[in-house]
């Protein structure tokens, strides 16, 4: 399989900018050639961001004891009609916790997100480590179908929803490859027009998902918009009655409970936490 992205191993770099938090601490943002770095403030201090730093092998997202979301984006990648694609990230999450605090494997998570030139967005649910613990090299895979000629902004994102960890996430390689029409089975998300591709209609045998792909419901931008429209008898929605800080506190509590629950309950609690955070 041939990668179609530019600079997949993220070699070469240029300085982007410095940033400063309220305490006067300085952070650095550097960019690999052909990539953008996006980082979002998740705390009351808008200068408390994740850093992007070059390394001899790939790039590093660094964020110490703060809530954060950040990642790398390659814009305007051309895709073909009636073609299925495999996005792959090779990386290592080096996550550390304070002495005496139990390691939480849901503390730092990651996902692929594809934003088409048509405006449609498809993305994974946030993925946890598949190794049972951090500090090991991982692969994250995401399969989708394209049924029209278009361009896409390819994003690999990571986040920590609470500030109780120190994370260095080493990104070694990001790729996008053309794969066969049955790769990943039937039911993969689609970019393009709303109709189902004929190649998927003709698939009679579902293939097992490739290693690393978690079969979670895929969400588009349109589907997440509707969540804030649910109201109670007062006419108010959850977004009206909860502050961003309260949402973070509730979501953190749900994830803590999920880490001590069985698999089915854990998945449900984490999805509820994700939904609450989209209200912000």
PDB file of C-alpha atoms in Angstrom:
ATOM      1  CA  UNK A   1       0.000   0.000   0.000  1.00  0.00           C
ATOM      2  CA  UNK A   2       1.280   3.442  -0.948  1.00  0.00           C
ATOM      3  CA  UNK A   3       0.998   6.434   1.339  1.00  0.00           C
ATOM      4  CA  UNK A   4      -0.463   9.580  -0.275  1.00  0.00           C
ATOM      5  CA  UNK A   5       0.422  12.135   2.436  1.00  0.00           C
ATOM      6  CA  UNK A   6       3.366  14.500   2.246  1.00  0.00           C
ATOM      7  CA  UNK A   7       6.184  14.124   4.794  1.00  0.00           C
ATOM      8  CA  UNK A   8       4.651  11.131   6.641  1.00  0.00           C
ATOM      9  CA  UNK A   9       7.620  10.777   9.020  1.00  0.00           C
ATOM     10  CA  UNK A  10       7.356  14.473   9.897  1.00  0.00           C
ATOM     11  CA  UNK A  11      10.941  15.322   9.029  1.00  0.00           C
ATOM     12  CA  UNK A  12      12.198  18.908   8.719  1.00  0.00           C
ATOM     13  CA  UNK A  13      10.590  21.633  10.743  1.00  0.00           C
ATOM     14  CA  UNK A  14      10.120  25.343  11.174  1.00  0.00           C
ATOM     15  CA  UNK A  15       9.489  27.494  14.205  1.00  0.00           C
ATOM     16  CA  UNK A  16       5.892  28.639  14.592  1.00  0.00           C
ATOM     17  CA  UNK A  17       5.552  30.752  17.721  1.00  0.00           C
ATOM     18  CA  UNK A  18       5.989  30.977  21.468  1.00  0.00           C
ATOM     19  CA  UNK A  19       3.069  31.190  23.882  1.00  0.00           C
ATOM     20  CA  UNK A  20       2.828  32.237  27.533  1.00  0.00           C
ATOM     21  CA  UNK A  21       0.520  31.171  30.342  1.00  0.00           C
ATOM     22  CA  UNK A  22      -0.695  33.410  33.177  1.00  0.00           C
ATOM     23  CA  UNK A  23       2.270  32.401  35.347  1.00  0.00           C
ATOM     24  CA  UNK A  24       4.730  33.558  32.691  1.00  0.00           C
ATOM     25  CA  UNK A  25       5.802  30.076  31.598  1.00  0.00           C
ATOM     26  CA  UNK A  26       6.871  29.870  27.951  1.00  0.00           C
ATOM     27  CA  UNK A  27       5.818  27.199  25.462  1.00  0.00           C
ATOM     28  CA  UNK A  28       6.977  26.504  21.916  1.00  0.00           C
ATOM     29  CA  UNK A  29       5.133  25.478  18.777  1.00  0.00           C
ATOM     30  CA  UNK A  30       7.122  24.028  15.871  1.00  0.00           C
ATOM     31  CA  UNK A  31       5.714  22.550  12.659  1.00  0.00           C
ATOM     32  CA  UNK A  32       6.809  19.644  10.472  1.00  0.00           C
ATOM     33  CA  UNK A  33       6.984  20.601   6.774  1.00  0.00           C
ATOM     34  CA  UNK A  34       3.570  20.195   5.162  1.00  0.00           C
ATOM     35  CA  UNK A  35       1.688  19.994   8.468  1.00  0.00           C
ATOM     36  CA  UNK A  36      -0.201  22.384  10.728  1.00  0.00           C
ATOM     37  CA  UNK A  37      -0.317  22.023  14.502  1.00  0.00           C
ATOM     38  CA  UNK A  38      -3.593  22.787  16.260  1.00  0.00           C
ATOM     39  CA  UNK A  39      -3.877  23.216  20.020  1.00  0.00           C
ATOM     40  CA  UNK A  40      -6.930  24.278  22.031  1.00  0.00           C
ATOM     41  CA  UNK A  41      -7.068  25.770  25.540  1.00  0.00           C
ATOM     42  CA  UNK A  42      -9.135  23.590  27.884  1.00  0.00           C
ATOM     43  CA  UNK A  43      -8.632  25.536  31.115  1.00  0.00           C
ATOM     44  CA  UNK A  44      -9.381  29.057  32.336  1.00  0.00           C
ATOM     45  CA  UNK A  45      -5.863  30.078  31.309  1.00  0.00           C
ATOM     46  CA  UNK A  46      -5.934  30.459  27.479  1.00  0.00           C
ATOM     47  CA  UNK A  47      -2.134  30.262  27.436  1.00  0.00           C
ATOM     48  CA  UNK A  48      -2.072  26.793  28.965  1.00  0.00           C
ATOM     49  CA  UNK A  49      -1.584  24.866  25.731  1.00  0.00           C
ATOM     50  CA  UNK A  50       0.221  21.786  24.495  1.00  0.00           C
ATOM     51  CA  UNK A  51       3.626  22.242  22.891  1.00  0.00           C
ATOM     52  CA  UNK A  52       4.775  20.876  19.519  1.00  0.00           C
ATOM     53  CA  UNK A  53       8.493  20.081  19.346  1.00  0.00           C
ATOM     54  CA  UNK A  54      10.697  18.469  16.707  1.00  0.00           C
ATOM     55  CA  UNK A  55      12.661  15.319  17.479  1.00  0.00           C
ATOM     56  CA  UNK A  56      15.207  13.267  15.527  1.00  0.00           C
ATOM     57  CA  UNK A  57      12.437  10.740  14.880  1.00  0.00           C
ATOM     58  CA  UNK A  58       9.117  12.503  14.271  1.00  0.00           C
ATOM     59  CA  UNK A  59       7.498  15.125  16.468  1.00  0.00           C
ATOM     60  CA  UNK A  60       6.406  15.483  20.085  1.00  0.00           C
ATOM     61  CA  UNK A  61       3.206  16.828  21.666  1.00  0.00           C
ATOM     62  CA  UNK A  62       4.137  17.822  25.209  1.00  0.00           C
ATOM     63  CA  UNK A  63       1.671  18.858  27.922  1.00  0.00           C
ATOM     64  CA  UNK A  64       2.443  18.783  31.631  1.00  0.00           C
ATOM     65  CA  UNK A  65      -0.354  18.729  34.225  1.00  0.00           C
ATOM     66  CA  UNK A  66      -2.998  20.511  32.205  1.00  0.00           C
ATOM     67  CA  UNK A  67      -6.159  19.647  30.292  1.00  0.00           C
ATOM     68  CA  UNK A  68      -5.468  19.912  26.554  1.00  0.00           C
ATOM     69  CA  UNK A  69      -6.380  18.926  23.012  1.00  0.00           C
ATOM     70  CA  UNK A  70      -3.899  19.133  20.152  1.00  0.00           C
ATOM     71  CA  UNK A  71      -2.728  17.427  16.986  1.00  0.00           C
ATOM     72  CA  UNK A  72      -1.368  17.562  13.463  1.00  0.00           C
ATOM     73  CA  UNK A  73      -3.339  18.420  10.332  1.00  0.00           C
ATOM     74  CA  UNK A  74      -2.456  18.049   6.661  1.00  0.00           C
ATOM     75  CA  UNK A  75      -4.808  20.150   4.565  1.00  0.00           C
ATOM     76  CA  UNK A  76      -6.347  19.632   1.126  1.00  0.00           C
ATOM     77  CA  UNK A  77      -5.340  15.999   0.582  1.00  0.00           C
ATOM     78  CA  UNK A  78      -6.884  14.850  -2.745  1.00  0.00           C
ATOM     79  CA  UNK A  79      -9.086  11.746  -2.583  1.00  0.00           C
ATOM     80  CA  UNK A  80     -10.607   9.654  -5.387  1.00  0.00           C
ATOM     81  CA  UNK A  81     -14.214   8.699  -5.921  1.00  0.00           C
ATOM     82  CA  UNK A  82     -15.166   5.086  -5.122  1.00  0.00           C
ATOM     83  CA  UNK A  83     -11.999   4.476  -3.124  1.00  0.00           C
ATOM     84  CA  UNK A  84     -11.530   3.204   0.438  1.00  0.00           C
ATOM     85  CA  UNK A  85      -8.728   4.604   2.610  1.00  0.00           C
ATOM     86  CA  UNK A  86      -6.765   3.541   5.690  1.00  0.00           C
ATOM     87  CA  UNK A  87      -5.400   6.242   8.007  1.00  0.00           C
ATOM     88  CA  UNK A  88      -2.620   5.087  10.313  1.00  0.00           C
ATOM     89  CA  UNK A  89      -0.680   6.735  13.140  1.00  0.00           C
ATOM     90  CA  UNK A  90       2.448   5.265  14.733  1.00  0.00           C
ATOM     91  CA  UNK A  91       3.145   6.918  18.082  1.00  0.00           C
ATOM     92  CA  UNK A  92       4.051   6.426  21.749  1.00  0.00           C
ATOM     93  CA  UNK A  93       2.106   8.008  24.641  1.00  0.00           C
ATOM     94  CA  UNK A  94       4.569   8.552  27.490  1.00  0.00           C
ATOM     95  CA  UNK A  95       2.118   9.463  30.265  1.00  0.00           C
ATOM     96  CA  UNK A  96       3.193   9.969  33.887  1.00  0.00           C
ATOM     97  CA  UNK A  97       1.108  10.409  37.040  1.00  0.00           C
ATOM     98  CA  UNK A  98       1.905  11.900  40.458  1.00  0.00           C
ATOM     99  CA  UNK A  99       3.370   9.550  43.071  1.00  0.00           C
ATOM    100  CA  UNK A 100       0.580   7.599  44.724  1.00  0.00           C
ATOM    101  CA  UNK A 101      -1.994   8.246  41.984  1.00  0.00           C
ATOM    102  CA  UNK A 102      -3.301   5.220  40.105  1.00  0.00           C
ATOM    103  CA  UNK A 103      -2.554   5.196  36.376  1.00  0.00           C
ATOM    104  CA  UNK A 104      -5.680   5.801  34.309  1.00  0.00           C
ATOM    105  CA  UNK A 105      -5.574   4.355  30.800  1.00  0.00           C
ATOM    106  CA  UNK A 106      -8.359   6.728  29.750  1.00  0.00           C
ATOM    107  CA  UNK A 107      -6.409   9.823  30.823  1.00  0.00           C
ATOM    108  CA  UNK A 108      -4.907  10.506  27.381  1.00  0.00           C
ATOM    109  CA  UNK A 109      -6.837   9.437  24.278  1.00  0.00           C
ATOM    110  CA  UNK A 110      -6.599  10.021  20.519  1.00  0.00           C
ATOM    111  CA  UNK A 111      -8.604   9.936  17.308  1.00  0.00           C
ATOM    112  CA  UNK A 112      -8.592  10.545  13.548  1.00  0.00           C
ATOM    113  CA  UNK A 113     -10.826  13.246  12.114  1.00  0.00           C
ATOM    114  CA  UNK A 114     -11.443  13.891   8.403  1.00  0.00           C
ATOM    115  CA  UNK A 115     -12.941  17.190   7.239  1.00  0.00           C
ATOM    116  CA  UNK A 116     -14.037  17.102   3.602  1.00  0.00           C
ATOM    117  CA  UNK A 117     -14.147  20.029   1.188  1.00  0.00           C
ATOM    118  CA  UNK A 118     -17.925  19.409   1.118  1.00  0.00           C
ATOM    119  CA  UNK A 119     -18.063  20.401   4.801  1.00  0.00           C
ATOM    120  CA  UNK A 120     -18.808  16.896   6.089  1.00  0.00           C
ATOM    121  CA  UNK A 121     -16.784  15.652   9.082  1.00  0.00           C
ATOM    122  CA  UNK A 122     -16.220  12.034  10.087  1.00  0.00           C
ATOM    123  CA  UNK A 123     -14.209  10.964  13.117  1.00  0.00           C
ATOM    124  CA  UNK A 124     -13.436   8.078  15.441  1.00  0.00           C
ATOM    125  CA  UNK A 125     -14.606   7.915  18.980  1.00  0.00           C
ATOM    126  CA  UNK A 126     -11.720   8.823  21.287  1.00  0.00           C
ATOM    127  CA  UNK A 127      -9.432   5.780  21.486  1.00  0.00           C
ATOM    128  CA  UNK A 128      -7.708   4.434  24.628  1.00  0.00           C
ATOM    129  CA  UNK A 129      -4.401   2.595  24.679  1.00  0.00           C
ATOM    130  CA  UNK A 130      -4.650  -0.909  23.261  1.00  0.00           C
ATOM    131  CA  UNK A 131      -1.625  -2.052  25.285  1.00  0.00           C
ATOM    132  CA  UNK A 132      -3.177  -1.977  28.743  1.00  0.00           C
ATOM    133  CA  UNK A 133      -0.634   0.618  29.822  1.00  0.00           C
ATOM    134  CA  UNK A 134       1.192   3.657  28.467  1.00  0.00           C
ATOM    135  CA  UNK A 135       4.850   4.093  27.414  1.00  0.00           C
ATOM    136  CA  UNK A 136       4.689   1.635  24.504  1.00  0.00           C
ATOM    137  CA  UNK A 137       4.596   2.211  20.752  1.00  0.00           C
ATOM    138  CA  UNK A 138       1.063   2.021  19.375  1.00  0.00           C
ATOM    139  CA  UNK A 139      -0.782   2.102  16.059  1.00  0.00           C
ATOM    140  CA  UNK A 140      -4.140   3.757  15.568  1.00  0.00           C
ATOM    141  CA  UNK A 141      -6.079   2.786  12.425  1.00  0.00           C
ATOM    142  CA  UNK A 142      -9.151   4.312  10.820  1.00  0.00           C
ATOM    143  CA  UNK A 143     -10.898   3.093   7.649  1.00  0.00           C
ATOM    144  CA  UNK A 144     -13.318   5.184   5.583  1.00  0.00           C
ATOM    145  CA  UNK A 145     -14.781   5.274   2.075  1.00  0.00           C
ATOM    146  CA  UNK A 146     -14.830   8.173  -0.374  1.00  0.00           C
ATOM    147  CA  UNK A 147     -17.552   8.181  -3.045  1.00  0.00           C
ATOM    148  CA  UNK A 148     -16.687  11.470  -4.780  1.00  0.00           C
ATOM    149  CA  UNK A 149     -13.574  13.294  -5.927  1.00  0.00           C
ATOM    150  CA  UNK A 150     -12.784  15.785  -3.160  1.00  0.00           C
ATOM    151  CA  UNK A 151     -10.084  17.045  -0.831  1.00  0.00           C
ATOM    152  CA  UNK A 152      -9.882  16.388   2.890  1.00  0.00           C
ATOM    153  CA  UNK A 153      -8.133  17.894   5.908  1.00  0.00           C
ATOM    154  CA  UNK A 154      -6.537  14.879   7.611  1.00  0.00           C
ATOM    155  CA  UNK A 155      -6.192  15.282  11.397  1.00  0.00           C
ATOM    156  CA  UNK A 156      -4.603  13.117  14.069  1.00  0.00           C
ATOM    157  CA  UNK A 157      -5.616  14.522  17.464  1.00  0.00           C
ATOM    158  CA  UNK A 158      -4.951  13.673  21.106  1.00  0.00           C
ATOM    159  CA  UNK A 159      -6.291  15.041  24.376  1.00  0.00           C
ATOM    160  CA  UNK A 160      -6.251  14.868  28.156  1.00  0.00           C
ATOM    161  CA  UNK A 161      -9.579  15.799  29.725  1.00  0.00           C
ATOM    162  CA  UNK A 162      -8.095  16.531  33.139  1.00  0.00           C
ATOM    163  CA  UNK A 163      -4.830  18.014  34.419  1.00  0.00           C
ATOM    164  CA  UNK A 164      -3.596  15.149  36.600  1.00  0.00           C
ATOM    165  CA  UNK A 165      -0.914  13.781  34.285  1.00  0.00           C
ATOM    166  CA  UNK A 166       2.257  14.768  32.451  1.00  0.00           C
ATOM    167  CA  UNK A 167       2.193  13.624  28.818  1.00  0.00           C
ATOM    168  CA  UNK A 168       4.833  13.411  26.095  1.00  0.00           C
ATOM    169  CA  UNK A 169       3.160  11.945  23.008  1.00  0.00           C
ATOM    170  CA  UNK A 170       5.767  10.999  20.394  1.00  0.00           C
ATOM    171  CA  UNK A 171       4.337  10.913  16.843  1.00  0.00           C
ATOM    172  CA  UNK A 172       6.601   8.892  14.542  1.00  0.00           C
ATOM    173  CA  UNK A 173       4.548   8.512  11.370  1.00  0.00           C
ATOM    174  CA  UNK A 174       1.161   9.544   9.920  1.00  0.00           C
ATOM    175  CA  UNK A 175      -0.043   7.944   6.684  1.00  0.00           C
ATOM    176  CA  UNK A 176      -3.079   7.598   4.434  1.00  0.00           C
ATOM    177  CA  UNK A 177      -3.246   4.644   2.045  1.00  0.00           C
ATOM    178  CA  UNK A 178      -5.611   3.365  -0.619  1.00  0.00           C
ATOM    179  CA  UNK A 179      -6.993  -0.063   0.292  1.00  0.00           C
ATOM    180  CA  UNK A 180      -9.340  -2.608  -1.286  1.00  0.00           C
ATOM    181  CA  UNK A 181     -13.087  -2.003  -1.408  1.00  0.00           C
ATOM    182  CA  UNK A 182     -13.800  -4.641   1.275  1.00  0.00           C
ATOM    183  CA  UNK A 183     -11.056  -3.578   3.708  1.00  0.00           C
ATOM    184  CA  UNK A 184     -12.511  -3.077   7.190  1.00  0.00           C
ATOM    185  CA  UNK A 185     -15.847  -4.707   6.333  1.00  0.00           C
ATOM    186  CA  UNK A 186     -19.180  -3.148   5.455  1.00  0.00           C
ATOM    187  CA  UNK A 187     -20.319  -0.186   7.571  1.00  0.00           C
ATOM    188  CA  UNK A 188     -17.281   2.058   7.443  1.00  0.00           C
ATOM    189  CA  UNK A 189     -18.012   5.824   7.396  1.00  0.00           C
ATOM    190  CA  UNK A 190     -18.296   7.580   4.034  1.00  0.00           C
ATOM    191  CA  UNK A 191     -17.212  10.974   2.720  1.00  0.00           C
ATOM    192  CA  UNK A 192     -18.920  12.423  -0.336  1.00  0.00           C
ATOM    193  CA  UNK A 193     -22.580  12.258  -1.256  1.00  0.00           C
ATOM    194  CA  UNK A 194     -25.194  10.806   1.101  1.00  0.00           C
ATOM    195  CA  UNK A 195     -25.801   7.683  -0.994  1.00  0.00           C
ATOM    196  CA  UNK A 196     -24.163   4.353  -0.133  1.00  0.00           C
ATOM    197  CA  UNK A 197     -21.322   3.456  -2.518  1.00  0.00           C
ATOM    198  CA  UNK A 198     -22.176   0.643  -4.940  1.00  0.00           C
ATOM    199  CA  UNK A 199     -19.053  -1.249  -3.846  1.00  0.00           C
ATOM    200  CA  UNK A 200     -20.467  -1.445  -0.320  1.00  0.00           C
ATOM    201  CA  UNK A 201     -23.912  -2.522  -1.553  1.00  0.00           C
ATOM    202  CA  UNK A 202     -22.291  -5.455  -3.347  1.00  0.00           C
ATOM    203  CA  UNK A 203     -20.340  -6.634  -0.282  1.00  0.00           C
ATOM    204  CA  UNK A 204     -22.017  -9.794   0.942  1.00  0.00           C
ATOM    205  CA  UNK A 205     -19.478 -10.979   3.533  1.00  0.00           C
ATOM    206  CA  UNK A 206     -18.387  -8.676   6.344  1.00  0.00           C
ATOM    207  CA  UNK A 207     -14.642  -8.737   6.898  1.00  0.00           C
ATOM    208  CA  UNK A 208     -13.127  -8.414  10.389  1.00  0.00           C
ATOM    209  CA  UNK A 209     -12.015  -4.919  11.283  1.00  0.00           C
ATOM    210  CA  UNK A 210      -8.241  -4.390  11.039  1.00  0.00           C
ATOM    211  CA  UNK A 211      -6.295  -4.497  14.304  1.00  0.00           C
ATOM    212  CA  UNK A 212      -6.536  -1.196  16.141  1.00  0.00           C
ATOM    213  CA  UNK A 213      -9.929  -0.170  14.774  1.00  0.00           C
ATOM    214  CA  UNK A 214     -12.559  -0.026  17.486  1.00  0.00           C
ATOM    215  CA  UNK A 215     -16.034  -0.492  16.106  1.00  0.00           C
ATOM    216  CA  UNK A 216     -17.707   2.507  17.722  1.00  0.00           C
ATOM    217  CA  UNK A 217     -20.547   4.514  16.165  1.00  0.00           C
ATOM    218  CA  UNK A 218     -19.052   7.157  13.890  1.00  0.00           C
ATOM    219  CA  UNK A 219     -20.193  10.716  14.407  1.00  0.00           C
ATOM    220  CA  UNK A 220     -20.412  13.545  11.946  1.00  0.00           C
ATOM    221  CA  UNK A 221     -20.552  17.205  12.773  1.00  0.00           C
ATOM    222  CA  UNK A 222     -24.254  17.169  12.004  1.00  0.00           C
ATOM    223  CA  UNK A 223     -24.982  14.420  14.551  1.00  0.00           C
ATOM    224  CA  UNK A 224     -23.234  16.212  17.415  1.00  0.00           C
ATOM    225  CA  UNK A 225     -25.064  19.473  16.841  1.00  0.00           C
ATOM    226  CA  UNK A 226     -28.367  17.893  17.801  1.00  0.00           C
ATOM    227  CA  UNK A 227     -27.270  16.967  21.328  1.00  0.00           C
ATOM    228  CA  UNK A 228     -27.628  20.481  22.699  1.00  0.00           C
ATOM    229  CA  UNK A 229     -31.200  20.727  21.438  1.00  0.00           C
ATOM    230  CA  UNK A 230     -32.589  18.339  24.118  1.00  0.00           C
ATOM    231  CA  UNK A 231     -34.468  20.369  26.739  1.00  0.00           C
ATOM    232  CA  UNK A 232     -36.291  19.717  29.992  1.00  0.00           C
ATOM    233  CA  UNK A 233     -39.744  20.991  31.125  1.00  0.00           C
ATOM    234  CA  UNK A 234     -38.194  24.391  31.859  1.00  0.00           C
ATOM    235  CA  UNK A 235     -37.103  24.734  28.244  1.00  0.00           C
ATOM    236  CA  UNK A 236     -33.442  24.725  29.277  1.00  0.00           C
ATOM    237  CA  UNK A 237     -30.806  22.330  27.923  1.00  0.00           C
ATOM    238  CA  UNK A 238     -27.878  20.853  29.818  1.00  0.00           C
ATOM    239  CA  UNK A 239     -25.642  23.437  28.139  1.00  0.00           C
ATOM    240  CA  UNK A 240     -27.782  26.166  29.733  1.00  0.00           C
ATOM    241  CA  UNK A 241     -27.617  24.903  33.305  1.00  0.00           C
ATOM    242  CA  UNK A 242     -24.048  23.539  33.543  1.00  0.00           C
ATOM    243  CA  UNK A 243     -20.885  25.613  33.382  1.00  0.00           C
ATOM    244  CA  UNK A 244     -17.823  24.400  31.476  1.00  0.00           C
ATOM    245  CA  UNK A 245     -16.067  23.727  34.783  1.00  0.00           C
ATOM    246  CA  UNK A 246     -19.029  21.658  36.044  1.00  0.00           C
ATOM    247  CA  UNK A 247     -19.082  19.660  32.813  1.00  0.00           C
ATOM    248  CA  UNK A 248     -15.358  18.923  33.201  1.00  0.00           C
ATOM    249  CA  UNK A 249     -15.893  17.845  36.820  1.00  0.00           C
ATOM    250  CA  UNK A 250     -18.785  15.521  35.937  1.00  0.00           C
ATOM    251  CA  UNK A 251     -16.944  14.044  32.933  1.00  0.00           C
ATOM    252  CA  UNK A 252     -13.836  13.408  35.037  1.00  0.00           C
ATOM    253  CA  UNK A 253     -15.953  11.630  37.657  1.00  0.00           C
ATOM    254  CA  UNK A 254     -17.608   9.466  34.990  1.00  0.00           C
ATOM    255  CA  UNK A 255     -14.223   8.445  33.585  1.00  0.00           C
ATOM    256  CA  UNK A 256     -12.914   7.620  37.055  1.00  0.00           C
ATOM    257  CA  UNK A 257     -15.955   5.400  37.618  1.00  0.00           C
ATOM    258  CA  UNK A 258     -15.471   3.855  34.153  1.00  0.00           C
ATOM    259  CA  UNK A 259     -11.897   2.872  34.999  1.00  0.00           C
ATOM    260  CA  UNK A 260     -13.186   0.637  37.818  1.00  0.00           C
ATOM    261  CA  UNK A 261     -16.165  -0.826  35.925  1.00  0.00           C
ATOM    262  CA  UNK A 262     -16.597  -3.797  33.596  1.00  0.00           C
ATOM    263  CA  UNK A 263     -16.091  -3.298  29.860  1.00  0.00           C
ATOM    264  CA  UNK A 264     -19.733  -2.698  28.900  1.00  0.00           C
ATOM    265  CA  UNK A 265     -20.341  -0.192  31.703  1.00  0.00           C
ATOM    266  CA  UNK A 266     -16.975   1.484  31.059  1.00  0.00           C
ATOM    267  CA  UNK A 267     -17.778   2.076  27.366  1.00  0.00           C
ATOM    268  CA  UNK A 268     -21.148   3.601  28.258  1.00  0.00           C
ATOM    269  CA  UNK A 269     -19.718   5.905  30.916  1.00  0.00           C
ATOM    270  CA  UNK A 270     -16.935   7.123  28.637  1.00  0.00           C
ATOM    271  CA  UNK A 271     -19.433   7.829  25.847  1.00  0.00           C
ATOM    272  CA  UNK A 272     -21.602   9.789  28.297  1.00  0.00           C
ATOM    273  CA  UNK A 273     -18.542  11.810  29.342  1.00  0.00           C
ATOM    274  CA  UNK A 274     -17.721  12.506  25.669  1.00  0.00           C
ATOM    275  CA  UNK A 275     -21.295  13.678  25.066  1.00  0.00           C
ATOM    276  CA  UNK A 276     -21.256  16.038  28.033  1.00  0.00           C
ATOM    277  CA  UNK A 277     -17.984  17.609  26.860  1.00  0.00           C
ATOM    278  CA  UNK A 278     -19.506  18.369  23.452  1.00  0.00           C
ATOM    279  CA  UNK A 279     -21.986  20.656  25.233  1.00  0.00           C
ATOM    280  CA  UNK A 280     -19.197  23.157  25.938  1.00  0.00           C
TER     281      UNK A 280
END
